[in-house]
PDB file of C-alpha atoms in Angstrom:
ATOM      1  CA  MET Y   1     -47.463   3.770  22.826  1.00  0.00           C
ATOM      2  CA  LYS Y   2     -46.235   4.970  19.402  1.00  0.00           C
ATOM      3  CA  GLN Y   3     -43.152   6.667  20.990  1.00  0.00           C
ATOM      4  CA  LYS Y   4     -42.020   3.385  22.604  1.00  0.00           C
ATOM      5  CA  MET Y   5     -42.243   1.461  19.294  1.00  0.00           C
ATOM      6  CA  LYS Y   6     -40.155   4.106  17.352  1.00  0.00           C
ATOM      7  CA  ALA Y   7     -37.265   4.082  19.767  1.00  0.00           C
ATOM      8  CA  PRO Y   8     -36.299   0.370  19.357  1.00  0.00           C
ATOM      9  CA  GLY Y   9     -36.732   0.691  15.543  1.00  0.00           C
ATOM     10  CA  ILE Y  10     -34.438   3.668  15.451  1.00  0.00           C
ATOM     11  CA  ALA Y  11     -31.927   2.124  17.681  1.00  0.00           C
ATOM     12  CA  LEU Y  12     -31.808  -0.922  15.572  1.00  0.00           C
ATOM     13  CA  LEU Y  13     -31.342   1.117  12.441  1.00  0.00           C
ATOM     14  CA  VAL Y  14     -28.412   3.007  14.120  1.00  0.00           C
ATOM     15  CA  ILE Y  15     -26.852  -0.386  15.160  1.00  0.00           C
ATOM     16  CA  VAL Y  16     -27.194  -1.864  11.714  1.00  0.00           C
ATOM     17  CA  CYS Y  17     -25.677   1.258  10.076  1.00  0.00           C
ATOM     18  CA  ALA Y  18     -22.859   1.273  12.586  1.00  0.00           C
ATOM     19  CA  ALA Y  19     -22.158  -2.356  11.951  1.00  0.00           C
ATOM     20  CA  VAL Y  20     -21.943  -1.800   8.175  1.00  0.00           C
ATOM     21  CA  LEU Y  21     -19.643   1.213   8.606  1.00  0.00           C
ATOM     22  CA  LEU Y  22     -17.434  -0.829  10.885  1.00  0.00           C
ATOM     23  CA  LEU Y  23     -17.240  -3.701   8.291  1.00  0.00           C
ATOM     24  CA  TRP Y  24     -16.633  -1.254   5.494  1.00  0.00           C
ATOM     25  CA  PHE Y  25     -13.637   0.281   7.181  1.00  0.00           C
ATOM     26  CA  ARG Y  26     -12.110  -2.841   8.588  1.00  0.00           C
ATOM     27  CA  MET Y  27     -12.259  -5.013   5.464  1.00  0.00           C
ATOM     28  CA  PRO Y  28      -9.677  -4.910   2.727  1.00  0.00           C
ATOM     29  CA  VAL Y  29     -11.089  -2.854  -0.061  1.00  0.00           C
ATOM     30  CA  PRO Y  30      -9.529  -4.272  -3.206  1.00  0.00           C
ATOM     31  CA  TYR Y  31      -9.849  -7.957  -4.143  1.00  0.00           C
ATOM     32  CA  TYR Y  32      -6.870  -9.086  -5.915  1.00  0.00           C
ATOM     33  CA  SER Y  33      -6.800 -12.286  -7.792  1.00  0.00           C
ATOM     34  CA  GLY Y  34      -3.394 -13.882  -8.557  1.00  0.00           C
ATOM     35  CA  SER Y  35      -4.768 -15.603 -11.670  1.00  0.00           C
ATOM     36  CA  ALA Y  36      -6.237 -12.483 -12.936  1.00  0.00           C
ATOM     37  CA  ALA Y  37      -2.962 -10.585 -12.362  1.00  0.00           C
ATOM     38  CA  ALA Y  38      -1.046 -13.312 -14.329  1.00  0.00           C
ATOM     39  CA  ASP Y  39      -3.650 -13.135 -17.251  1.00  0.00           C
ATOM     40  CA  LEU Y  40      -3.348  -9.353 -17.345  1.00  0.00           C
ATOM     41  CA  THR Y  41       0.442  -9.410 -17.154  1.00  0.00           C
ATOM     42  CA  ALA Y  42       0.650 -11.922 -19.969  1.00  0.00           C
ATOM     43  CA  ALA Y  43      -1.680  -9.716 -22.092  1.00  0.00           C
ATOM     44  CA  LEU Y  44       0.543  -6.680 -21.510  1.00  0.00           C
ATOM     45  CA  GLU Y  45       3.713  -8.648 -22.274  1.00  0.00           C
ATOM     46  CA  GLY Y  46       2.094  -9.768 -25.528  1.00  0.00           C
ATOM     47  CA  VAL Y  47       1.824  -6.126 -26.622  1.00  0.00           C
ATOM     48  CA  TYR Y  48       4.788  -4.439 -24.873  1.00  0.00           C
ATOM     49  CA  GLY Y  49       7.170  -7.325 -24.371  1.00  0.00           C
ATOM     50  CA  PRO Y  50       8.629  -8.293 -20.957  1.00  0.00           C
ATOM     51  CA  GLU Y  51       9.447  -5.643 -18.338  1.00  0.00           C
ATOM     52  CA  TYR Y  52      12.967  -4.215 -18.554  1.00  0.00           C
ATOM     53  CA  THR Y  53      15.501  -1.969 -16.825  1.00  0.00           C
ATOM     54  CA  GLY Y  54      18.299   0.161 -18.250  1.00  0.00           C
ATOM     55  CA  LYS Y  55      17.464  -0.256 -21.940  1.00  0.00           C
ATOM     56  CA  THR Y  56      19.491   2.149 -24.003  1.00  0.00           C
ATOM     57  CA  VAL Y  57      17.392   4.632 -25.917  1.00  0.00           C
ATOM     58  CA  GLU Y  58      18.099   7.825 -27.862  1.00  0.00           C
ATOM     59  CA  ASN Y  59      18.131  10.213 -24.924  1.00  0.00           C
ATOM     60  CA  GLY Y  60      19.625   7.901 -22.303  1.00  0.00           C
ATOM     61  CA  THR Y  61      18.222   4.714 -20.651  1.00  0.00           C
ATOM     62  CA  GLU Y  62      14.687   3.548 -20.151  1.00  0.00           C
ATOM     63  CA  ASP Y  63      12.863   1.255 -17.671  1.00  0.00           C
ATOM     64  CA  MET Y  64       9.420  -0.343 -18.320  1.00  0.00           C
ATOM     65  CA  ARG Y  65       7.231  -1.923 -15.668  1.00  0.00           C
ATOM     66  CA  PHE Y  66       3.701  -3.060 -15.307  1.00  0.00           C
ATOM     67  CA  GLU Y  67       1.323  -2.156 -12.423  1.00  0.00           C
ATOM     68  CA  ILE Y  68      -1.981  -3.906 -11.854  1.00  0.00           C
ATOM     69  CA  GLU Y  69      -4.340  -2.445  -9.395  1.00  0.00           C
ATOM     70  CA  ALA Y  70      -7.559  -3.957  -8.166  1.00  0.00           C
ATOM     71  CA  LYS Y  71     -10.609  -1.609  -8.299  1.00  0.00           C
ATOM     72  CA  THR Y  72     -13.002  -4.101  -6.939  1.00  0.00           C
ATOM     73  CA  GLY Y  73     -14.310  -3.972  -3.370  1.00  0.00           C
ATOM     74  CA  PHE Y  74     -15.368  -6.774  -1.078  1.00  0.00           C
ATOM     75  CA  PHE Y  75     -19.109  -6.338  -1.577  1.00  0.00           C
ATOM     76  CA  ARG Y  76     -18.608  -6.778  -5.293  1.00  0.00           C
ATOM     77  CA  GLN Y  77     -16.902 -10.098  -4.653  1.00  0.00           C
ATOM     78  CA  LEU Y  78     -19.787 -11.204  -2.343  1.00  0.00           C
ATOM     79  CA  LEU Y  79     -22.324 -10.339  -5.040  1.00  0.00           C
ATOM     80  CA  GLY Y  80     -20.440 -12.296  -7.733  1.00  0.00           C
ATOM     81  CA  LEU Y  81     -19.954  -9.160  -9.921  1.00  0.00           C
ATOM     82  CA  ASP Y  82     -17.095  -8.842 -12.248  1.00  0.00           C
ATOM     83  CA  HIS Y  83     -13.830  -7.671 -10.765  1.00  0.00           C
ATOM     84  CA  LYS Y  84     -12.333  -4.471 -12.122  1.00  0.00           C
ATOM     85  CA  TYR Y  85      -8.641  -3.753 -12.547  1.00  0.00           C
ATOM     86  CA  GLU Y  86      -6.563  -0.878 -13.765  1.00  0.00           C
ATOM     87  CA  CYS Y  87      -3.418  -1.857 -15.710  1.00  0.00           C
ATOM     88  CA  ARG Y  88      -0.512   0.659 -16.138  1.00  0.00           C
ATOM     89  CA  VAL Y  89       2.525   0.361 -18.346  1.00  0.00           C
ATOM     90  CA  ILE Y  90       5.045   2.863 -17.029  1.00  0.00           C
ATOM     91  CA  PHE Y  91       8.096   3.948 -19.067  1.00  0.00           C
ATOM     92  CA  THR Y  92      10.695   5.908 -17.164  1.00  0.00           C
ATOM     93  CA  THR Y  93      13.463   7.551 -19.189  1.00  0.00           C
ATOM     94  CA  HIS Y  94      16.630   8.724 -17.575  1.00  0.00           C
ATOM     95  CA  THR Y  95      18.303  11.426 -19.535  1.00  0.00           C
ATOM     96  CA  GLY Y  96      20.698  12.818 -17.102  1.00  0.00           C
ATOM     97  CA  GLU Y  97      22.039  12.414 -13.556  1.00  0.00           C
ATOM     98  CA  ASN Y  98      18.862  13.653 -11.937  1.00  0.00           C
ATOM     99  CA  THR Y  99      16.629  14.043 -14.912  1.00  0.00           C
ATOM    100  CA  ARG Y 100      13.897  11.639 -15.778  1.00  0.00           C
ATOM    101  CA  GLU Y 101      10.649  11.570 -17.674  1.00  0.00           C
ATOM    102  CA  GLU Y 102       7.759   9.214 -16.932  1.00  0.00           C
ATOM    103  CA  ARG Y 103       5.150   8.183 -19.443  1.00  0.00           C
ATOM    104  CA  THR Y 104       2.185   6.037 -18.380  1.00  0.00           C
ATOM    105  CA  VAL Y 105      -0.335   4.164 -20.456  1.00  0.00           C
ATOM    106  CA  THR Y 106      -3.402   3.118 -18.352  1.00  0.00           C
ATOM    107  CA  TYR Y 107      -5.952   0.539 -19.401  1.00  0.00           C
ATOM    108  CA  GLN Y 108      -9.086  -0.697 -17.746  1.00  0.00           C
ATOM    109  CA  ALA Y 109      -9.487  -4.486 -17.337  1.00  0.00           C
ATOM    110  CA  VAL Y 110     -12.111  -6.933 -16.130  1.00  0.00           C
ATOM    111  CA  ASP Y 111     -12.149 -10.433 -14.569  1.00  0.00           C
ATOM    112  CA  PRO Y 112     -15.582 -12.009 -15.286  1.00  0.00           C
ATOM    113  CA  MET Y 113     -17.294 -13.719 -12.300  1.00  0.00           C
ATOM    114  CA  GLY Y 114     -20.130 -16.136 -12.033  1.00  0.00           C
ATOM    115  CA  PRO Y 115     -20.774 -19.746 -13.006  1.00  0.00           C
ATOM    116  CA  GLU Y 116     -21.563 -18.887 -16.568  1.00  0.00           C
ATOM    117  CA  GLU Y 117     -18.297 -16.981 -16.972  1.00  0.00           C
ATOM    118  CA  ILE Y 118     -15.986 -19.729 -15.561  1.00  0.00           C
ATOM    119  CA  GLU Y 119     -14.268 -20.360 -18.868  1.00  0.00           C
ATOM    120  CA  ARG Y 120     -13.513 -16.617 -19.536  1.00  0.00           C
ATOM    121  CA  ARG Y 121     -10.153 -15.154 -18.370  1.00  0.00           C
ATOM    122  CA  ALA Y 122      -9.240 -11.710 -17.164  1.00  0.00           C
ATOM    123  CA  SER Y 123      -8.910  -9.356 -20.190  1.00  0.00           C
ATOM    124  CA  ILE Y 124      -7.787  -5.809 -20.972  1.00  0.00           C
ATOM    125  CA  ASP Y 125     -10.048  -3.303 -22.778  1.00  0.00           C
ATOM    126  CA  TRP Y 126      -7.390  -2.023 -25.244  1.00  0.00           C
ATOM    127  CA  ASP Y 127      -9.645   0.756 -26.457  1.00  0.00           C
ATOM    128  CA  SER Y 128      -9.670   2.318 -22.927  1.00  0.00           C
ATOM    129  CA  GLY Y 129      -5.912   3.314 -23.098  1.00  0.00           C
ATOM    130  CA  VAL Y 130      -5.005   6.685 -21.829  1.00  0.00           C
ATOM    131  CA  GLU Y 131      -1.481   8.115 -21.999  1.00  0.00           C
ATOM    132  CA  THR Y 132      -0.105  10.666 -19.529  1.00  0.00           C
ATOM    133  CA  THR Y 133       3.376  12.173 -19.218  1.00  0.00           C
ATOM    134  CA  ARG Y 134       5.072  13.578 -16.143  1.00  0.00           C
TER     135      ARG Y 134
END
């Protein structure tokens, strides 16, 4: 009798796990808010100025652009947790015909969620800045 009771329970567990995995792989992973991206871009522009291309610098020309990448998955959105973003400021210096150097400053950012956070905007943690050069 106990063997018959275990089999449906195990089968149900396997079906539930398979359904969760199927949902996990089929859903879009990052949640990207247009208003958060606008807030974060405005914050980056406040510090670095607007994006540019072909600015003359000492060693040649330089481009600067922003990248904002969502780090928050679908389940976080369902649970009403804060959305996480990574903001990058990428400086590309062109010093010769095929020579270029890329410097990236990366910041962590958050878009607060929940009814008590409705008045707060997405913001960058300026202390989280990390600079890398390639």
